[in-house]
Coordinates of C-alpha atoms and ligand atoms in Angstrom, one line a residue:
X1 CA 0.0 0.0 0.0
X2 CA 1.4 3.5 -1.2
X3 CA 1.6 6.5 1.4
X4 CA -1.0 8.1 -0.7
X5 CA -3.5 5.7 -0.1
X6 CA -2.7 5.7 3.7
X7 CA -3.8 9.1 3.9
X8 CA -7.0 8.8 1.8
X9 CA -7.9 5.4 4.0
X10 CA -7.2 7.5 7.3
X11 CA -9.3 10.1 6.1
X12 CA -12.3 7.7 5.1
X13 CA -11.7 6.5 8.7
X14 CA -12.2 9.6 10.1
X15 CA -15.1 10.7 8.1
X16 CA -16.8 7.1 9.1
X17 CA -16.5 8.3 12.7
X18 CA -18.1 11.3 12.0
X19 CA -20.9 10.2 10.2
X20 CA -21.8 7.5 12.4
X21 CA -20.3 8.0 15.5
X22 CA -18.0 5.0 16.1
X23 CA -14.7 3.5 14.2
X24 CA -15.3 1.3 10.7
X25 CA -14.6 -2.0 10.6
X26 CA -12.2 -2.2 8.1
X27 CA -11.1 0.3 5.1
X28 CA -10.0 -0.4 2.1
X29 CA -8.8 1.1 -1.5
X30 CA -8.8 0.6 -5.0
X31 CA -7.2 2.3 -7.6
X32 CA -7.8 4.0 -10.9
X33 CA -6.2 3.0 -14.0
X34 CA -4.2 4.6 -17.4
X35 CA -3.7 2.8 -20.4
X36 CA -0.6 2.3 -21.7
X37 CA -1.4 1.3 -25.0
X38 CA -4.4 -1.0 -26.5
X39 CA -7.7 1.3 -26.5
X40 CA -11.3 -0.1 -27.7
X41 CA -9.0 -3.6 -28.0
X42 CA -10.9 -5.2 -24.7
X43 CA -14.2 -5.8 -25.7
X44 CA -13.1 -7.5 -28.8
X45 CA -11.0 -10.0 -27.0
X46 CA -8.0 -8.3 -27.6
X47 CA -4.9 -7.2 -25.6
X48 CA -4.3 -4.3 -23.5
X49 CA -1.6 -2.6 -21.5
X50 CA -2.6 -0.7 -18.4
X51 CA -1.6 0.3 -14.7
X52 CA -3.2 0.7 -11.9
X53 CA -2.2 4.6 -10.1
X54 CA -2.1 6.2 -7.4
X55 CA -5.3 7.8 -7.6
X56 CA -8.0 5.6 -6.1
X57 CA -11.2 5.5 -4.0
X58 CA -11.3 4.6 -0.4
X59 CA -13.7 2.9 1.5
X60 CA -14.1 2.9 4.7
X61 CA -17.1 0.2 5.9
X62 CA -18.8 -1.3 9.0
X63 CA -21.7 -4.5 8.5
X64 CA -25.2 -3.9 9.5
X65 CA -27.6 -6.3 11.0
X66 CA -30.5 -5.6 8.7
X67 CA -30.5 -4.9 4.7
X68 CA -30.0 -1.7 4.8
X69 CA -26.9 0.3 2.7
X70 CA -26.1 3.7 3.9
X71 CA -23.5 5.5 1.8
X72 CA -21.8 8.8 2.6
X73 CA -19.7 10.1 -0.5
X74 CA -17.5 12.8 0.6
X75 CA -16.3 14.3 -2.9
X76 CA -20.0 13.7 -4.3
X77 CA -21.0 17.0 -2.6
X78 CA -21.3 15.0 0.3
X79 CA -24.4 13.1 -0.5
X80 CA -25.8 10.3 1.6
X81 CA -27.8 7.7 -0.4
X82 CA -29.5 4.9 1.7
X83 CA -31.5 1.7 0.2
X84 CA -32.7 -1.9 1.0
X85 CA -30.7 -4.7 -0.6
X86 CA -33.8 -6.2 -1.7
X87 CA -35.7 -3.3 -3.3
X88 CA -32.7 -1.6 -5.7
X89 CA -33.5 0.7 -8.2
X90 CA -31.7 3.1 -11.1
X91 CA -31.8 7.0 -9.6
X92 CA -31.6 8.7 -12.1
X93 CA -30.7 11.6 -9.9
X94 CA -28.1 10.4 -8.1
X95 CA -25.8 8.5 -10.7
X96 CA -22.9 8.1 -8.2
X97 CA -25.0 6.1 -5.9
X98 CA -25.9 3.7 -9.3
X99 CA -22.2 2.3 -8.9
X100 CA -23.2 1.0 -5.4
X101 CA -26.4 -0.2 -6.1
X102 CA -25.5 -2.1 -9.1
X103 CA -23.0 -3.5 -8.1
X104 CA -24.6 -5.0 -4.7
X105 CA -26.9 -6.1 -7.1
X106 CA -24.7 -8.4 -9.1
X107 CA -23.1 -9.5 -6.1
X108 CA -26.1 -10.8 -4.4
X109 CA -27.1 -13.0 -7.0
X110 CA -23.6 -15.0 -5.9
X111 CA -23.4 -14.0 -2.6
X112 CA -27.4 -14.0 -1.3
X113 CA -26.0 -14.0 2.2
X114 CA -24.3 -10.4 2.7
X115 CA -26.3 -8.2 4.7
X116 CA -26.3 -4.4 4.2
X117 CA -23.4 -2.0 5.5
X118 CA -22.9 1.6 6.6
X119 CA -19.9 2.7 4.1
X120 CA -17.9 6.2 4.2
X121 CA -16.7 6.8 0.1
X122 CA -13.8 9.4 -0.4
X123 CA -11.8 9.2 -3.9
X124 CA -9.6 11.4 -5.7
X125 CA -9.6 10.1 -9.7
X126 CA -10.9 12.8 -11.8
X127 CA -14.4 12.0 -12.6
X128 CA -15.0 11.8 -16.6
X129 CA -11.6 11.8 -17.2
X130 CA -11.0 8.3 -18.6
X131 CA -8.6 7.2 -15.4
X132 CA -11.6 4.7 -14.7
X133 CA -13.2 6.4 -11.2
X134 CA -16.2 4.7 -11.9
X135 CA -14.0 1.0 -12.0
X136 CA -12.0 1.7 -8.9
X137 CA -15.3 2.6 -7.3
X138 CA -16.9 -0.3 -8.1
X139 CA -14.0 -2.8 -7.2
X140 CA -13.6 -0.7 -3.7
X141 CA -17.1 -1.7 -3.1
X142 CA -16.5 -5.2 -3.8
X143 CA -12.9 -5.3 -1.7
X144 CA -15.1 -4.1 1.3
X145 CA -18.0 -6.4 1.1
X146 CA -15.7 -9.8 0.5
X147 CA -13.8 -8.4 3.8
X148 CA -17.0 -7.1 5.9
X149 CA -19.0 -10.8 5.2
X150 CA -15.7 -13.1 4.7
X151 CA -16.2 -14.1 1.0
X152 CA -14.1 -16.3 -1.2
X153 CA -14.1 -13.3 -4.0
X154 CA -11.2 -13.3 -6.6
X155 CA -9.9 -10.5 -8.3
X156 CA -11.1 -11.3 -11.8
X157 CA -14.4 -12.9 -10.0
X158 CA -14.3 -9.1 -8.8
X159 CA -13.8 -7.4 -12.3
X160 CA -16.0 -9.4 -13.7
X161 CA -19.0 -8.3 -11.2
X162 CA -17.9 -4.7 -11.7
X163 CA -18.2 -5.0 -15.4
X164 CA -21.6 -6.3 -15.0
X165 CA -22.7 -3.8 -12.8
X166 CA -21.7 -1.1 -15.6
X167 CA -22.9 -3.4 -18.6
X168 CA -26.6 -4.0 -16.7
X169 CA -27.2 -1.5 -14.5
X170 CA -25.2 1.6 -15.4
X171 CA -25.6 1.0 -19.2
X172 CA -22.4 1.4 -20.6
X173 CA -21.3 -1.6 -22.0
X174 CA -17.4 -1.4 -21.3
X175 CA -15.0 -4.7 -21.8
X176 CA -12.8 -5.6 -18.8
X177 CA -9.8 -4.1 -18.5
X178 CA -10.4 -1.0 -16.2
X179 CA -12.3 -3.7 -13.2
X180 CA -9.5 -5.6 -14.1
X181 CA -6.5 -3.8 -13.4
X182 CA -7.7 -1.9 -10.6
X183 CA -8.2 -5.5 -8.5
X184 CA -5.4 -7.1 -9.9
X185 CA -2.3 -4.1 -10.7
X186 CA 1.4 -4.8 -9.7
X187 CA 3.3 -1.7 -8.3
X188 CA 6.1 -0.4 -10.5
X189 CA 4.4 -2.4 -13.3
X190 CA 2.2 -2.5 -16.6
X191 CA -0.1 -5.3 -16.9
X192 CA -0.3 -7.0 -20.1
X193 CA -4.1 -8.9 -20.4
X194 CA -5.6 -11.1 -22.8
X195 CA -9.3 -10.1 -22.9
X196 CA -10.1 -13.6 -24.4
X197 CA -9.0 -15.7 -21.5
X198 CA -8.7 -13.2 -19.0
X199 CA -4.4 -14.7 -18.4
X200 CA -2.7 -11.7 -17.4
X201 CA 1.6 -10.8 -16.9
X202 CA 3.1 -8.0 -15.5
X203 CA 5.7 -6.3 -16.7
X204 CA 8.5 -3.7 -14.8
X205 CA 8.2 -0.2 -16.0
X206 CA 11.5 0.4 -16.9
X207 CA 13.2 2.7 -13.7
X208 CA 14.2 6.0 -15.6
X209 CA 10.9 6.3 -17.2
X210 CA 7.6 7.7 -15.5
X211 CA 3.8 7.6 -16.2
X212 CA 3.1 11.0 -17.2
X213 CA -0.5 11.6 -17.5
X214 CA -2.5 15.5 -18.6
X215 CA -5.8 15.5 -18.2
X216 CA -7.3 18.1 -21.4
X217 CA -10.2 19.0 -18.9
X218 CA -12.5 18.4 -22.1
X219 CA -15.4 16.8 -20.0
X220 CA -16.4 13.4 -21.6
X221 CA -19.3 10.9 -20.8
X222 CA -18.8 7.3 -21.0
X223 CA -22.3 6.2 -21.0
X224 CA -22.3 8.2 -24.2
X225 CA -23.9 6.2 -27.3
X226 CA -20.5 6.9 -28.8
X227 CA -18.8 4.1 -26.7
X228 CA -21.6 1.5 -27.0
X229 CA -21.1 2.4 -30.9
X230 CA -18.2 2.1 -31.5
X231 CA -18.5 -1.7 -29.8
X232 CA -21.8 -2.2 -32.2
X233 CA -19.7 -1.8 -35.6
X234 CA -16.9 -3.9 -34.4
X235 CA -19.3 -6.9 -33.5
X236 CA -20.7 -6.1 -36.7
X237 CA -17.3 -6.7 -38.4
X238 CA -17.0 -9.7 -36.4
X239 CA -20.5 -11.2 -37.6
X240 CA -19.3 -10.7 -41.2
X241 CA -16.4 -12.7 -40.5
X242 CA -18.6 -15.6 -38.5
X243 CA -16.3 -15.0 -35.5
X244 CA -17.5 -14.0 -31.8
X245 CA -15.2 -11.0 -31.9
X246 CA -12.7 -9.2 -34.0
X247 CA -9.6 -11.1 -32.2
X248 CA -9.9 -14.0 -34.3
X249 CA -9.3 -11.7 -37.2
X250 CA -6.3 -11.1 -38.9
X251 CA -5.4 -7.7 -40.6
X252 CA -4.9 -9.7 -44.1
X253 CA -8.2 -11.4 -43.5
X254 CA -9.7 -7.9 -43.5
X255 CA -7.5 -6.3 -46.0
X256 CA -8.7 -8.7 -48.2
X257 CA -12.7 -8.2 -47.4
X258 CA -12.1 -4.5 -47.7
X259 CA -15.1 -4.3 -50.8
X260 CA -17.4 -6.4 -49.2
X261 CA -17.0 -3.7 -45.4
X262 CA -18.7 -0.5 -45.6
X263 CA -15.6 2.1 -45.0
X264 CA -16.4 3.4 -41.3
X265 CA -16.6 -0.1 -40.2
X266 CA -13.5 -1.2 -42.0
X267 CA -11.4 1.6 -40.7
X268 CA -13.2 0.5 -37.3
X269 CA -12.1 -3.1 -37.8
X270 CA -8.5 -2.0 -39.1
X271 CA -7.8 0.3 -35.6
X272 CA -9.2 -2.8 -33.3
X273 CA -6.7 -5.5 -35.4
X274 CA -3.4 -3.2 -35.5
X275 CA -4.4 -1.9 -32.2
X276 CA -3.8 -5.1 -30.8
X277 CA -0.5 -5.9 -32.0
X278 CA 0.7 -2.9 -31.1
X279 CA 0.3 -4.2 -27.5
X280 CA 2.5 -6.9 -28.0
X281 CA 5.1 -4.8 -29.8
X282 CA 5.5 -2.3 -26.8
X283 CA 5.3 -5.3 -24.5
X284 CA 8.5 -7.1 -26.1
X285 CA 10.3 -3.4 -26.8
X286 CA 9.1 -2.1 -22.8
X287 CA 11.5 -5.9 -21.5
X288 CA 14.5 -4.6 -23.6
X289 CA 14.1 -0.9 -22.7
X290 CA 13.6 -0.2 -26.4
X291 CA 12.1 3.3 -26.0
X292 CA 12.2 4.4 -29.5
X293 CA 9.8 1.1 -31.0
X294 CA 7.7 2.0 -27.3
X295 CA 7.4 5.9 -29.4
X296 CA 6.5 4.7 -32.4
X297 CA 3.7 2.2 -31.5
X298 CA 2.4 4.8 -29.3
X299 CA 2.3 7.2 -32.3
X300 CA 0.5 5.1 -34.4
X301 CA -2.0 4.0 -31.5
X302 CA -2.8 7.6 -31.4
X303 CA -3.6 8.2 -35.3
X304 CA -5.1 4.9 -35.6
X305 CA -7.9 6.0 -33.1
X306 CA -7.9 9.5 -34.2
X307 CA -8.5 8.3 -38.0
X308 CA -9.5 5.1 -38.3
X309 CA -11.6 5.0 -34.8
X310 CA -12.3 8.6 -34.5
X311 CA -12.5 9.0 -30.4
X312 CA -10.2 11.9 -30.2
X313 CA -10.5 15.8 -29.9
X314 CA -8.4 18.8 -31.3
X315 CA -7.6 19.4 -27.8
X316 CA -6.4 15.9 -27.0
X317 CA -5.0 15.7 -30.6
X318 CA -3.1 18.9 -29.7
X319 CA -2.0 17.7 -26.2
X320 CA -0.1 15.0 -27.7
X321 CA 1.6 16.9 -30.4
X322 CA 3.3 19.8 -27.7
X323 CA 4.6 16.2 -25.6
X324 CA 5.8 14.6 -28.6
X325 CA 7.3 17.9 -29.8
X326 CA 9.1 17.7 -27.1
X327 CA 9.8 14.0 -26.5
X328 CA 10.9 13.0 -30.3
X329 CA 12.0 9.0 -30.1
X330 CA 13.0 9.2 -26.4
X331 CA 9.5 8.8 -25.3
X332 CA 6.1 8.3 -26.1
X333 CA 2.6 9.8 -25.7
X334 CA -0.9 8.7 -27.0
X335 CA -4.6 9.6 -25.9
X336 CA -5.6 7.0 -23.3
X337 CA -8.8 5.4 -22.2
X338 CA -12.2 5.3 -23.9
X339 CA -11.5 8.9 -26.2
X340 CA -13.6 11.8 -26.9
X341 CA -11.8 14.1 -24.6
X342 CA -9.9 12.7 -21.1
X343 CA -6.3 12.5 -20.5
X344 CA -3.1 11.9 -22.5
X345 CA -0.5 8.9 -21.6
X346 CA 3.0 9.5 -21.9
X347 CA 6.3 7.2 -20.9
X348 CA 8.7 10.3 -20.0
X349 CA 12.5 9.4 -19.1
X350 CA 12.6 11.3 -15.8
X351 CA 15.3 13.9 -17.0
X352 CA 12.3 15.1 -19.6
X353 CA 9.6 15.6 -17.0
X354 CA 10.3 19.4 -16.5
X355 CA 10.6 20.2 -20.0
X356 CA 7.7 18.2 -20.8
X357 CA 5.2 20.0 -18.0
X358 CA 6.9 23.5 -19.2
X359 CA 5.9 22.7 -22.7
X360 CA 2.3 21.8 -21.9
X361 CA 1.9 24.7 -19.3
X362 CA 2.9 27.2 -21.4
X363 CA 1.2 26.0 -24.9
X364 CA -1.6 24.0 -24.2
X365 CA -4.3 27.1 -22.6
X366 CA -3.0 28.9 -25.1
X367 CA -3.8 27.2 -27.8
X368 CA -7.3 25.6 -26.9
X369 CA -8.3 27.9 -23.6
X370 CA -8.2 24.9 -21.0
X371 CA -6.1 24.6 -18.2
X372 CA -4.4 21.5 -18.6
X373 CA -3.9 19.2 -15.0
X374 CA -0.5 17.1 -14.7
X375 CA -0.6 14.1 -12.7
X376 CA 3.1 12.4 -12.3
X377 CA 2.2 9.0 -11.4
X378 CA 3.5 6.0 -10.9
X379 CA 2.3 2.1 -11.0
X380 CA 0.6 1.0 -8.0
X381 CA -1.4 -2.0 -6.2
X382 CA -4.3 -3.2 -7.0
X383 CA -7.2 -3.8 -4.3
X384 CA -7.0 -8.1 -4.8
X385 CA -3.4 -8.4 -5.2
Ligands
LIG1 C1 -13.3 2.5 -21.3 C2 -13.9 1.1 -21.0 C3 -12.9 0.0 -21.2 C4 -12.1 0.2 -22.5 C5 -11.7 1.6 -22.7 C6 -11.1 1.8 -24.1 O1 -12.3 2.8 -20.3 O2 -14.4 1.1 -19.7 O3 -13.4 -1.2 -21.0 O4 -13.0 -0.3 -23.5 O5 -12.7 2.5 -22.5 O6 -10.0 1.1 -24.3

């Protein structure tokens, strides 16, 4: 557990005793997420390449011996939201609270024996900035609830109930990854997972480079049709092919159906396929410290999903371009997450960082009239490791 986290679990402790008067049973964390490399690659089976960070959401919890949930979310204007386990239902006007409910919901239907909780939420990953708050919300519910009633819950078991929760009862209908790494991240390291059998290997960032993440401040909504989309044309590429999804495709298989593919859903297909491989390229270049093949597949990760995939902005299209400017082969930057505003990834050697942040402060408002926010980061836990 980082230091950081300490000090957001004390405070979640504190606030517990506050709100209902005596100490929590237990607290616990779970953190957000950036991608490396390998956007809109999970819910096709593919690979992807993220970390968990040091920004996370802490839970600080107590059982109860009736059904009843009561939920205090400090940084969610300090709303309390209270419900039976056995009468859930979608507020629409409290969307935070939809994270709890839902997943509770999926949980129960393995575990019919929890009872309800009182629970104290504090968190610090930027909502609607594509660092996965809503993932490292969920997966901090489900750390608290397998420790408060003693079950035998697994880390993927655990991603796999939060990516339910979002897919059912949210309504977004993200792949795996986010759950996924923020239950089962490795400090200092990226994660590479296979989305089609859910194996996963972790992988050392090297020590003279840093996660380097900017958030454009362009406010983006996940739940946006623009995601579920997006997934729609690639399983429609998939159907043409007769394959459940686009991982059992090869780019020469497509090249060669290119008449028979309308052109949005080819370039769709075409971003999903090289997107993939580009995984396992920085993979293999990341365990020979081979920083200039790490730039280039992050380059061409970026225009693929500008062009071919078309989830980026001008503002997160002009992000990248003042890092690279700066960073030429020596590092490499890319938009990160689900697109259509968020934050930008970059692998910076730790001599660069300053000219990097001095590049971005000083161009970026500039230019597109947002101030930019720079989080230095760095590889952390995850909440079932
Ligand atoms: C969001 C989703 C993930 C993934 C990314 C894009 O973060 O929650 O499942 O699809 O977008 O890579």
């Amino acid at each position: 557990m980082t230091e950081h986290n300490f000090e957001q679990q004390a405070l979640a402790q504190i606030l517990f005793e506050q709100q209902f008067q005596r100490s929590a049973e237990l607290v616990c964390h779970a953190p957000g997420r950036v991608n490396l490399i390998g956007d809109h690659t999970d819910y096709n089976d593919g690979f992807v390449l993220p970390a968990a960070i040091n920004y996370g959401t802490s839970i600080a919890a107590s059982t109860r011996e009736d059904n009843l949930v009561k939920v205090y979310a400090h940084d969610c204007d300090q709303e309390i939201n209270e419900f039976y386990l056995n009468e859930i239902t979608f507020d629409e006007h409290k969307m935070w609270s939809n994270y709890v409910k839902g997943t509770l919901q999926v949980l129960m239907k393995e575990y019919p024996q929890i009872k309800g909780a009182n629970l104290v939420v504090t968190g610090n990953v930027p909502q609607g900035a594509g660092l996965s708050s809503s993932a490292s919300f969920e997966i901090a519910i489900l750390k608290a609830f397998s420790q408060l009633y003693q079950l035998d819950l697994t880390g993927v078991n655990a991603a796999l109930l939060g990516q339910q929760a979002e897919n059912d009862f949210v309504g977004c209908n993200c792949g795996i990854m986010d759950q996924l790494i923020s239950a089962m991240g490795q400090r200092s390291h990226v994660m590479l997972l296979d989305c089609k059998d859910l194996s996963f290997e972790d992988a050392p960032i090297p020590n003279d480079l840093t996660l380097f993440i900017v958030n454009s401040n362009v406010q983006r909504g996940l739940v946006d049709s623009e995601y579920n989309l997006r997934r729609q044309q690639c399983e429609q590429v998939a159907r043409y092919f007769d394959v459940s999804a686009l991982r059992d495709v090869s780019l020469a298989q497509l090249t060669s159906a290119k008449e028979h593919i309308e052109p949005v859903l080819f370039k769709r297909a075409r971003h999903v396929i090289s997107e993939s491989d580009r995984v396992l390229v920085t993979l293999k270049a990341l365990k020979n410290n081979d920083i200039a093949t790490i730039s280039m597949a992050m380059k061409e990760s970026h225009i693929s999903l500008r062009d071919d995939f078309e989830v980026t902005t001008k503002e997160i299209d002009g992000l990248v371009h003042i890092i690279d400017d700066v960073l030429g082969i020596d590092g490499g930057v890319r938009m990160t997450g689900g697109g259509f505003g968020g934050c930008v990834v970059a692998l910076v050697p730790l001599v660069m960082v300053e000219q990097v942040e001095n590049a971005v402060n000083s161009k970026y408002e500039k230019k597109f009239g947002l101030k930019p926010s720079i989080y230095n980061c760095y590889a952390t836990q995850g909440a079932f490791r």
